[in-house]
């Protein structure tokens, strides 16, 4: 094979990095737009264990943080399903479906405030039904068209002659009919109010109770509500009669009925399983997640008919199951500890490093036609191990690190070294991770919700400061005998405090590394600080090697940070009764939880954890209300500012892990608010550019974009 030119190698390396950076549904295609997913997919486990679990006819949750490869697993599973004769799949971006089903909240509240109109949650439920079922039908139709080739087409011809047209026409009719809802009279009682107009003055009182119930059970959408009105009046009543009637009509979407019709169509071509892939499940608002699970997911999943099987992508700790039976579902975890951490730390690290190497080798071999070692300027094992530390097994993070290496070393024909990986990780941390808190204070949430996330900055600063202090620790024989600076990047806390660190973990400031027992036999969770953060703030990463006693290095008593977390809770949170106002210390949380948070003093009110955010309350209070934005719009500003150039909606979506349609809708609103410009190019596509006014308000002099950690 002729040696590839330098330009080809540079382009190949850049393409390999880009293929790992791709957001959720960006498909891996070759130059002829043919799918590459089968060639480029690398299963996190041996023998394609994750893929095998995904194509089993079971409902499955794929759980992992952003960039762990959930959507890649989805793509690979769908690609495999397309080869099957008796299965079809549908991919649903549930966040986009939810957005399309949303209406102006002000308008919705006005409508629902009218008499005899369904409450807001009922209206939202119906809109979500319609958007979801239409999305499923359209995706099934699209997937069938992709599968109508080869042996599948032969089967259709054999069964139906030209029956594929019959199938697609039936699907078109079903899609159209799904937009035409039924109207069901669900009035439970007609309230009749009669007023007789008489010349005489008299007092009258009337009490009307109107109730309406609709419960479609397992055959359709359900709605249940009651209304009561009490009318007391006195005054002159003139003779005459007026009659008024209250009648409620519910617009119903019979979701299982539609699925039954779909099944009858699929039966024509002997399709027995419909796999519905639900992406972005955890990004739904909590209320929408409950509606989706309780009224769509659970009824279809628990349906006796075995047609539908769900595959859902979710974040750890952000899953609502409702009536779903967890014993009847599979769970696949893609984050480090859950995936590899069943035995010991060394075994976990070996498996994770192996996955990192296989992923690197696969991409570089495909795009560059040579091994990854050809780009290394030092020992390839050291480079790969540092790439594992930098990414901790997260493919998208690995793509960002490779992109930074391509710009700093590969483009200049310089070999990649362990030192260059550390520098690339710092750049990634500075640009993508650390600015998180600087934007959180502008989130369009309640003060308590903003303070809950923003005050974690103080906790992270305390953790980093302690890790830096421990570099000078020499208080035990183990540390006295250690050469050089001791690694202090990992710490442990009692496992019941994991939830407190979940937001920091979800945003990659730290990662749960392992679960162990500490020196006192207590179960603890070991966390690793972000590799780029450690290199920026001069914290040695990992653990020493060479001695048997180093196996328990992470649970040395000096790395017990439980006291730091408890101190943070005591200073920033309190428990308050919503009834009598009694305040309890955070140390009473476990005992109160045993009695469902019932107030011991008044025995009526429910106690809630209140975030005080004392240190940052002044900062948050100083933000002008008009500067508060939804999270997606803050993300658009952050991306445009970081890239410092004009971007297309698709480029912004790749960074934010969302659809370009969502960016387009939000972009129009942001332009109207004077935050960005949408400029039409020659190809009629629009590019987005941040305005100077937005840079000044959100980024200049925003000192909260970096941690307040003093220099040594």
CSV table of N, CA, C and O in Angstrom, one decimal, residues 231-318:
chain,number,residue,atom,x,y,z
A,231,UNK,N,-72.0,28.6,45.5
A,231,UNK,CA,-72.5,29.9,45.2
A,231,UNK,C,-73.4,30.3,46.3
A,231,UNK,O,-74.5,29.7,46.5
A,232,UNK,N,-73.1,31.4,47.0
A,232,UNK,CA,-74.0,31.9,48.0
A,232,UNK,C,-74.4,33.3,47.7
A,232,UNK,O,-73.4,34.2,47.5
A,233,UNK,N,-75.6,33.6,47.5
A,233,UNK,CA,-76.0,35.0,47.1
A,233,UNK,C,-77.3,35.4,47.8
A,233,UNK,O,-78.1,34.6,48.1
A,234,UNK,N,-77.5,36.7,48.0
A,234,UNK,CA,-78.7,37.2,48.4
A,234,UNK,C,-79.0,38.5,47.7
A,234,UNK,O,-78.1,39.2,47.3
A,235,UNK,N,-80.3,38.8,47.4
A,235,UNK,CA,-80.6,40.0,46.7
A,235,UNK,C,-81.9,39.9,46.0
A,235,UNK,O,-82.7,38.9,46.2
A,236,UNK,N,-82.2,40.8,45.1
A,236,UNK,CA,-83.4,40.8,44.4
A,236,UNK,C,-83.4,39.8,43.3
A,236,UNK,O,-82.4,39.8,42.5
A,237,UNK,N,-84.4,39.0,43.2
A,237,UNK,CA,-84.4,38.0,42.1
A,237,UNK,C,-85.7,38.3,41.4
A,237,UNK,O,-86.8,38.2,41.9
A,238,UNK,N,-85.6,38.6,40.1
A,238,UNK,CA,-86.8,38.9,39.3
A,238,UNK,C,-87.4,37.6,38.7
A,238,UNK,O,-86.7,36.6,38.6
A,239,UNK,N,-88.7,37.7,38.4
A,239,UNK,CA,-89.4,36.6,37.9
A,239,UNK,C,-88.8,36.1,36.5
A,239,UNK,O,-88.4,36.9,35.7
A,240,UNK,N,-88.7,34.9,36.3
A,240,UNK,CA,-88.2,34.4,35.1
A,240,UNK,C,-87.4,33.1,35.4
A,240,UNK,O,-87.2,32.7,36.5
A,241,UNK,N,-87.0,32.5,34.3
A,241,UNK,CA,-86.2,31.2,34.5
A,241,UNK,C,-85.0,31.2,33.6
A,241,UNK,O,-85.1,31.6,32.4
A,242,UNK,N,-83.9,30.9,34.1
A,242,UNK,CA,-82.7,30.7,33.3
A,242,UNK,C,-82.1,29.3,33.6
A,242,UNK,O,-82.1,28.9,34.7
A,243,UNK,N,-81.7,28.7,32.6
A,243,UNK,CA,-81.1,27.4,32.8
A,243,UNK,C,-79.7,27.4,32.2
A,243,UNK,O,-79.5,27.9,31.1
A,244,UNK,N,-78.8,26.8,32.9
A,244,UNK,CA,-77.4,26.7,32.4
A,244,UNK,C,-76.9,25.2,32.6
A,244,UNK,O,-77.3,24.6,33.6
A,245,UNK,N,-76.2,24.7,31.6
A,245,UNK,CA,-75.7,23.4,31.7
A,245,UNK,C,-74.2,23.3,31.6
A,245,UNK,O,-73.6,24.1,30.8
A,246,UNK,N,-73.6,22.5,32.4
A,246,UNK,CA,-72.2,22.3,32.3
A,246,UNK,C,-71.9,21.0,31.7
A,246,UNK,O,-72.4,19.9,32.1
A,247,UNK,N,-71.2,21.0,30.6
A,247,UNK,CA,-70.8,19.7,29.9
A,247,UNK,C,-69.3,19.8,29.6
A,247,UNK,O,-68.9,20.8,29.1
A,248,UNK,N,-68.7,18.7,29.8
A,248,UNK,CA,-67.2,18.7,29.5
A,248,UNK,C,-66.9,17.7,28.4
A,248,UNK,O,-67.4,16.5,28.5
A,249,UNK,N,-66.2,18.1,27.5
A,249,UNK,CA,-65.8,17.2,26.4
A,249,UNK,C,-64.3,17.0,26.5
A,249,UNK,O,-63.5,17.9,26.6
A,250,UNK,N,-63.9,15.8,26.5
A,250,UNK,CA,-62.4,15.4,26.5
A,250,UNK,C,-62.0,14.9,25.2
A,250,UNK,O,-62.6,14.0,24.6
A,251,UNK,N,-60.9,15.5,24.7
A,251,UNK,CA,-60.3,15.1,23.4
A,251,UNK,C,-59.4,14.0,23.7
A,251,UNK,O,-58.4,14.2,24.4
A,252,UNK,N,-59.7,12.8,23.2
A,252,UNK,CA,-58.9,11.7,23.6
A,252,UNK,C,-58.0,11.2,22.4
A,252,UNK,O,-58.4,11.3,21.3
A,253,UNK,N,-56.9,10.6,22.8
A,253,UNK,CA,-56.0,10.0,21.8
A,253,UNK,C,-55.8,8.5,22.3
A,253,UNK,O,-55.2,8.3,23.3
A,254,UNK,N,-56.4,7.6,21.6
A,254,UNK,CA,-56.4,6.2,22.0
A,254,UNK,C,-55.1,5.6,21.5
A,254,UNK,O,-54.9,5.1,20.5
A,255,UNK,N,-54.0,5.7,22.4
A,255,UNK,CA,-52.7,5.4,22.0
A,255,UNK,C,-52.5,3.9,21.7
A,255,UNK,O,-51.9,3.5,20.7
A,256,UNK,N,-53.1,3.1,22.6
A,256,UNK,CA,-52.9,1.6,22.4
A,256,UNK,C,-53.8,1.2,21.2
A,256,UNK,O,-53.4,0.2,20.5
A,257,UNK,N,-54.9,1.9,20.9
A,257,UNK,CA,-55.7,1.6,19.8
A,257,UNK,C,-54.9,1.8,18.5
A,257,UNK,O,-54.9,1.0,17.5
A,258,UNK,N,-54.1,2.9,18.4
A,258,UNK,CA,-53.3,3.2,17.3
A,258,UNK,C,-52.2,2.1,17.1
A,258,UNK,O,-51.9,1.7,16.0
A,259,UNK,N,-51.6,1.7,18.2
A,259,UNK,CA,-50.6,0.7,18.2
A,259,UNK,C,-51.2,-0.6,17.7
A,259,UNK,O,-50.5,-1.4,16.9
A,260,UNK,N,-52.4,-0.9,18.1
A,260,UNK,CA,-53.0,-2.1,17.6
A,260,UNK,C,-53.2,-2.1,16.1
A,260,UNK,O,-53.0,-3.1,15.4
A,261,UNK,N,-53.6,-0.9,15.6
A,261,UNK,CA,-53.7,-0.8,14.1
A,261,UNK,C,-52.4,-0.9,13.4
A,261,UNK,O,-52.3,-1.5,12.4
A,262,UNK,N,-51.4,-0.3,14.1
A,262,UNK,CA,-50.0,-0.4,13.5
A,262,UNK,C,-49.6,-1.9,13.5
A,262,UNK,O,-49.0,-2.4,12.5
A,263,UNK,N,-49.9,-2.7,14.5
A,263,UNK,CA,-49.6,-4.1,14.6
A,263,UNK,C,-50.2,-4.8,13.4
A,263,UNK,O,-49.6,-5.7,12.8
A,264,UNK,N,-51.5,-4.5,13.2
A,264,UNK,CA,-52.2,-5.2,12.1
A,264,UNK,C,-51.5,-5.0,10.7
A,264,UNK,O,-51.4,-5.8,9.9
A,265,UNK,N,-51.0,-3.8,10.6
A,265,UNK,CA,-50.2,-3.4,9.3
A,265,UNK,C,-48.9,-4.2,9.3
A,265,UNK,O,-48.5,-4.8,8.3
A,266,UNK,N,-48.2,-4.2,10.4
A,266,UNK,CA,-46.9,-4.9,10.5
A,266,UNK,C,-47.1,-6.4,10.3
A,266,UNK,O,-46.2,-7.1,9.8
A,267,UNK,N,-48.2,-7.0,10.7
A,267,UNK,CA,-48.5,-8.4,10.6
A,267,UNK,C,-48.5,-8.8,9.1
A,267,UNK,O,-48.2,-10.0,8.8
A,268,UNK,N,-48.8,-7.9,8.2
A,268,UNK,CA,-48.9,-8.2,6.8
A,268,UNK,C,-47.5,-8.7,6.3
A,268,UNK,O,-47.4,-9.5,5.4
A,269,UNK,N,-46.4,-8.1,7.0
A,269,UNK,CA,-45.1,-8.5,6.6
A,269,UNK,C,-44.4,-9.3,7.7
A,269,UNK,O,-43.1,-9.3,7.7
A,270,UNK,N,-45.2,-9.8,8.6
A,270,UNK,CA,-44.7,-10.7,9.6
A,270,UNK,C,-43.7,-10.1,10.6
A,270,UNK,O,-42.8,-10.7,11.1
A,271,UNK,N,-43.8,-8.8,10.8
A,271,UNK,CA,-43.0,-8.1,11.8
A,271,UNK,C,-43.6,-8.3,13.2
A,271,UNK,O,-44.8,-8.0,13.4
A,272,UNK,N,-42.8,-8.8,14.1
A,272,UNK,CA,-43.3,-9.2,15.4
A,272,UNK,C,-42.9,-8.3,16.6
A,272,UNK,O,-43.5,-8.3,17.6
A,273,UNK,N,-41.8,-7.5,16.3
A,273,UNK,CA,-41.3,-6.7,17.4
A,273,UNK,C,-41.1,-5.2,16.9
A,273,UNK,O,-40.5,-5.0,15.8
A,274,UNK,N,-41.5,-4.3,17.7
A,274,UNK,CA,-41.3,-2.9,17.4
A,274,UNK,C,-40.4,-2.3,18.5
A,274,UNK,O,-40.8,-2.2,19.7
A,275,UNK,N,-39.1,-2.0,18.2
A,275,UNK,CA,-38.2,-1.5,19.2
A,275,UNK,C,-38.3,0.1,19.1
A,275,UNK,O,-38.0,0.6,18.0
A,276,UNK,N,-38.7,0.7,20.2
A,276,UNK,CA,-38.8,2.2,20.2
A,276,UNK,C,-37.6,2.7,21.0
A,276,UNK,O,-37.6,2.5,22.2
A,277,UNK,N,-36.7,3.4,20.4
A,277,UNK,CA,-35.5,4.0,21.0
A,277,UNK,C,-35.8,5.4,21.4
A,277,UNK,O,-36.1,6.3,20.6
A,278,UNK,N,-35.8,5.7,22.8
A,278,UNK,CA,-36.1,7.0,23.3
A,278,UNK,C,-34.9,7.7,23.8
A,278,UNK,O,-34.2,7.2,24.7
A,279,UNK,N,-34.5,8.7,23.1
A,279,UNK,CA,-33.3,9.5,23.5
A,279,UNK,C,-33.6,10.7,24.3
A,279,UNK,O,-34.8,11.2,24.2
A,280,UNK,N,-32.7,11.2,25.1
A,280,UNK,CA,-32.9,12.4,25.9
A,280,UNK,C,-34.0,12.3,26.9
A,280,UNK,O,-34.6,13.3,27.3
A,281,UNK,N,-34.2,11.1,27.4
A,281,UNK,CA,-35.3,10.9,28.4
A,281,UNK,C,-35.0,11.7,29.7
A,281,UNK,O,-36.0,12.3,30.2
A,282,UNK,N,-33.8,11.8,30.2
A,282,UNK,CA,-33.5,12.5,31.4
A,282,UNK,C,-33.6,14.0,31.3
A,282,UNK,O,-33.5,14.7,32.2
A,283,UNK,N,-33.6,14.5,30.0
A,283,UNK,CA,-33.6,16.0,29.8
A,283,UNK,C,-35.1,16.5,29.8
A,283,UNK,O,-35.3,17.7,29.7
A,284,UNK,N,-36.0,15.6,30.0
A,284,UNK,CA,-37.4,16.1,30.1
A,284,UNK,C,-37.6,16.8,31.5
A,284,UNK,O,-37.0,16.4,32.5
A,285,UNK,N,-38.4,17.9,31.6
A,285,UNK,CA,-38.7,18.4,32.9
A,285,UNK,C,-39.4,17.3,33.7
A,285,UNK,O,-40.0,16.4,33.2
A,286,UNK,N,-39.3,17.4,35.0
A,286,UNK,CA,-39.8,16.3,35.9
A,286,UNK,C,-41.3,16.1,35.7
A,286,UNK,O,-41.7,14.9,35.6
A,287,UNK,N,-42.0,17.2,35.5
A,287,UNK,CA,-43.5,17.0,35.3
A,287,UNK,C,-43.8,16.3,34.0
A,287,UNK,O,-44.6,15.4,33.9
A,288,UNK,N,-43.0,16.6,32.9
A,288,UNK,CA,-43.2,16.0,31.6
A,288,UNK,C,-42.8,14.5,31.7
A,288,UNK,O,-43.4,13.7,31.0
A,289,UNK,N,-41.7,14.3,32.4
A,289,UNK,CA,-41.2,12.9,32.5
A,289,UNK,C,-42.3,12.0,33.2
A,289,UNK,O,-42.5,10.9,32.8
A,290,UNK,N,-42.9,12.5,34.2
A,290,UNK,CA,-44.0,11.8,34.9
A,290,UNK,C,-45.1,11.5,34.0
A,290,UNK,O,-45.7,10.4,34.0
A,291,UNK,N,-45.6,12.5,33.3
A,291,UNK,CA,-46.7,12.3,32.3
A,291,UNK,C,-46.3,11.3,31.3
A,291,UNK,O,-47.1,10.4,31.0
A,292,UNK,N,-45.1,11.4,30.7
A,292,UNK,CA,-44.7,10.4,29.7
A,292,UNK,C,-44.6,9.0,30.2
A,292,UNK,O,-45.1,8.1,29.6
A,293,UNK,N,-44.1,8.8,31.4
A,293,UNK,CA,-43.9,7.4,32.0
A,293,UNK,C,-45.3,6.9,32.4
A,293,UNK,O,-45.7,5.8,32.0
A,294,UNK,N,-46.1,7.7,33.1
A,294,UNK,CA,-47.3,7.2,33.6
A,294,UNK,C,-48.4,7.0,32.6
A,294,UNK,O,-49.3,6.1,32.8
A,295,UNK,N,-48.4,7.8,31.5
A,295,UNK,CA,-49.6,7.7,30.6
A,295,UNK,C,-49.2,7.2,29.2
A,295,UNK,O,-50.1,6.9,28.4
A,296,UNK,N,-47.9,7.0,28.9
A,296,UNK,CA,-47.5,6.5,27.6
A,296,UNK,C,-46.6,5.3,27.8
A,296,UNK,O,-46.9,4.2,27.3
A,297,UNK,N,-45.5,5.5,28.5
A,297,UNK,CA,-44.5,4.4,28.5
A,297,UNK,C,-45.0,3.2,29.3
A,297,UNK,O,-44.9,2.1,28.8
A,298,UNK,N,-45.4,3.4,30.6
A,298,UNK,CA,-45.9,2.3,31.4
A,298,UNK,C,-47.0,1.5,30.8
A,298,UNK,O,-47.0,0.3,30.7
A,299,UNK,N,-48.1,2.2,30.3
A,299,UNK,CA,-49.2,1.4,29.7
A,299,UNK,C,-48.8,0.6,28.5
A,299,UNK,O,-49.2,-0.6,28.4
A,300,UNK,N,-48.0,1.1,27.6
A,300,UNK,CA,-47.5,0.3,26.5
A,300,UNK,C,-46.5,-0.8,26.9
A,300,UNK,O,-46.6,-1.9,26.3
A,301,UNK,N,-45.7,-0.5,27.8
A,301,UNK,CA,-44.7,-1.5,28.3
A,301,UNK,C,-45.3,-2.6,29.0
A,301,UNK,O,-44.9,-3.8,28.9
A,302,UNK,N,-46.4,-2.3,29.8
A,302,UNK,CA,-47.0,-3.4,30.6
A,302,UNK,C,-48.2,-4.0,29.8
A,302,UNK,O,-48.8,-4.9,30.4
A,303,UNK,N,-48.4,-3.6,28.6
A,303,UNK,CA,-49.5,-4.1,27.8
A,303,UNK,C,-49.2,-5.6,27.5
A,303,UNK,O,-48.1,-6.0,27.3
A,304,UNK,N,-50.2,-6.4,27.6
A,304,UNK,CA,-50.0,-7.8,27.3
A,304,UNK,C,-49.5,-8.2,26.0
A,304,UNK,O,-48.8,-9.2,25.7
A,305,UNK,N,-49.9,-7.3,25.0
A,305,UNK,CA,-49.3,-7.5,23.6
A,305,UNK,C,-47.8,-7.3,23.7
A,305,UNK,O,-47.3,-6.3,24.2
A,306,UNK,N,-47.1,-8.1,23.1
A,306,UNK,CA,-45.6,-8.1,23.1
A,306,UNK,C,-45.0,-7.4,22.0
A,306,UNK,O,-43.8,-7.5,21.7
A,307,UNK,N,-45.7,-6.5,21.3
A,307,UNK,CA,-45.2,-5.8,20.1
A,307,UNK,C,-44.1,-4.8,20.5
A,307,UNK,O,-43.0,-4.8,19.9
A,308,UNK,N,-44.4,-3.9,21.4
A,308,UNK,CA,-43.5,-2.8,21.7
A,308,UNK,C,-42.5,-3.1,22.8
A,308,UNK,O,-42.9,-3.6,23.9
A,309,UNK,N,-41.2,-2.8,22.5
A,309,UNK,CA,-40.2,-2.8,23.5
A,309,UNK,C,-39.4,-1.5,23.5
A,309,UNK,O,-39.0,-1.1,22.4
A,310,UNK,N,-39.2,-0.9,24.6
A,310,UNK,CA,-38.5,0.4,24.7
A,310,UNK,C,-37.1,0.2,25.0
A,310,UNK,O,-36.6,-0.6,25.8
A,311,UNK,N,-36.3,1.1,24.4
A,311,UNK,CA,-34.9,1.3,24.7
A,311,UNK,C,-34.7,2.8,25.0
A,311,UNK,O,-34.9,3.6,24.2
A,312,UNK,N,-34.3,3.1,26.3
A,312,UNK,CA,-34.3,4.5,26.7
A,312,UNK,C,-32.9,4.9,27.2
A,312,UNK,O,-32.2,4.1,27.9
A,313,UNK,N,-32.4,6.1,26.7
A,313,UNK,CA,-31.2,6.6,27.1
A,313,UNK,C,-31.4,7.6,28.3
A,313,UNK,O,-32.2,8.5,28.1
A,314,UNK,N,-30.7,7.4,29.4
A,314,UNK,CA,-30.9,8.3,30.5
A,314,UNK,C,-29.6,8.6,31.3
A,314,UNK,O,-28.6,7.9,31.1
A,315,UNK,N,-29.7,9.7,32.1
A,315,UNK,CA,-28.6,10.0,32.9
A,315,UNK,C,-28.7,9.3,34.3
A,315,UNK,O,-29.8,9.1,34.7
A,316,UNK,N,-27.6,9.0,34.9
A,316,UNK,CA,-27.6,8.4,36.2
A,316,UNK,C,-28.3,9.3,37.2
A,316,UNK,O,-28.0,10.5,37.3
A,317,UNK,N,-29.2,8.7,38.0
A,317,UNK,CA,-29.9,9.5,39.1
A,317,UNK,C,-31.0,10.4,38.6
A,317,UNK,O,-31.6,11.1,39.4
A,318,UNK,N,-31.3,10.3,37.3
A,318,UNK,CA,-32.4,11.2,36.7
A,318,UNK,C,-33.4,10.3,35.9
A,318,UNK,O,-33.6,10.5,34.8
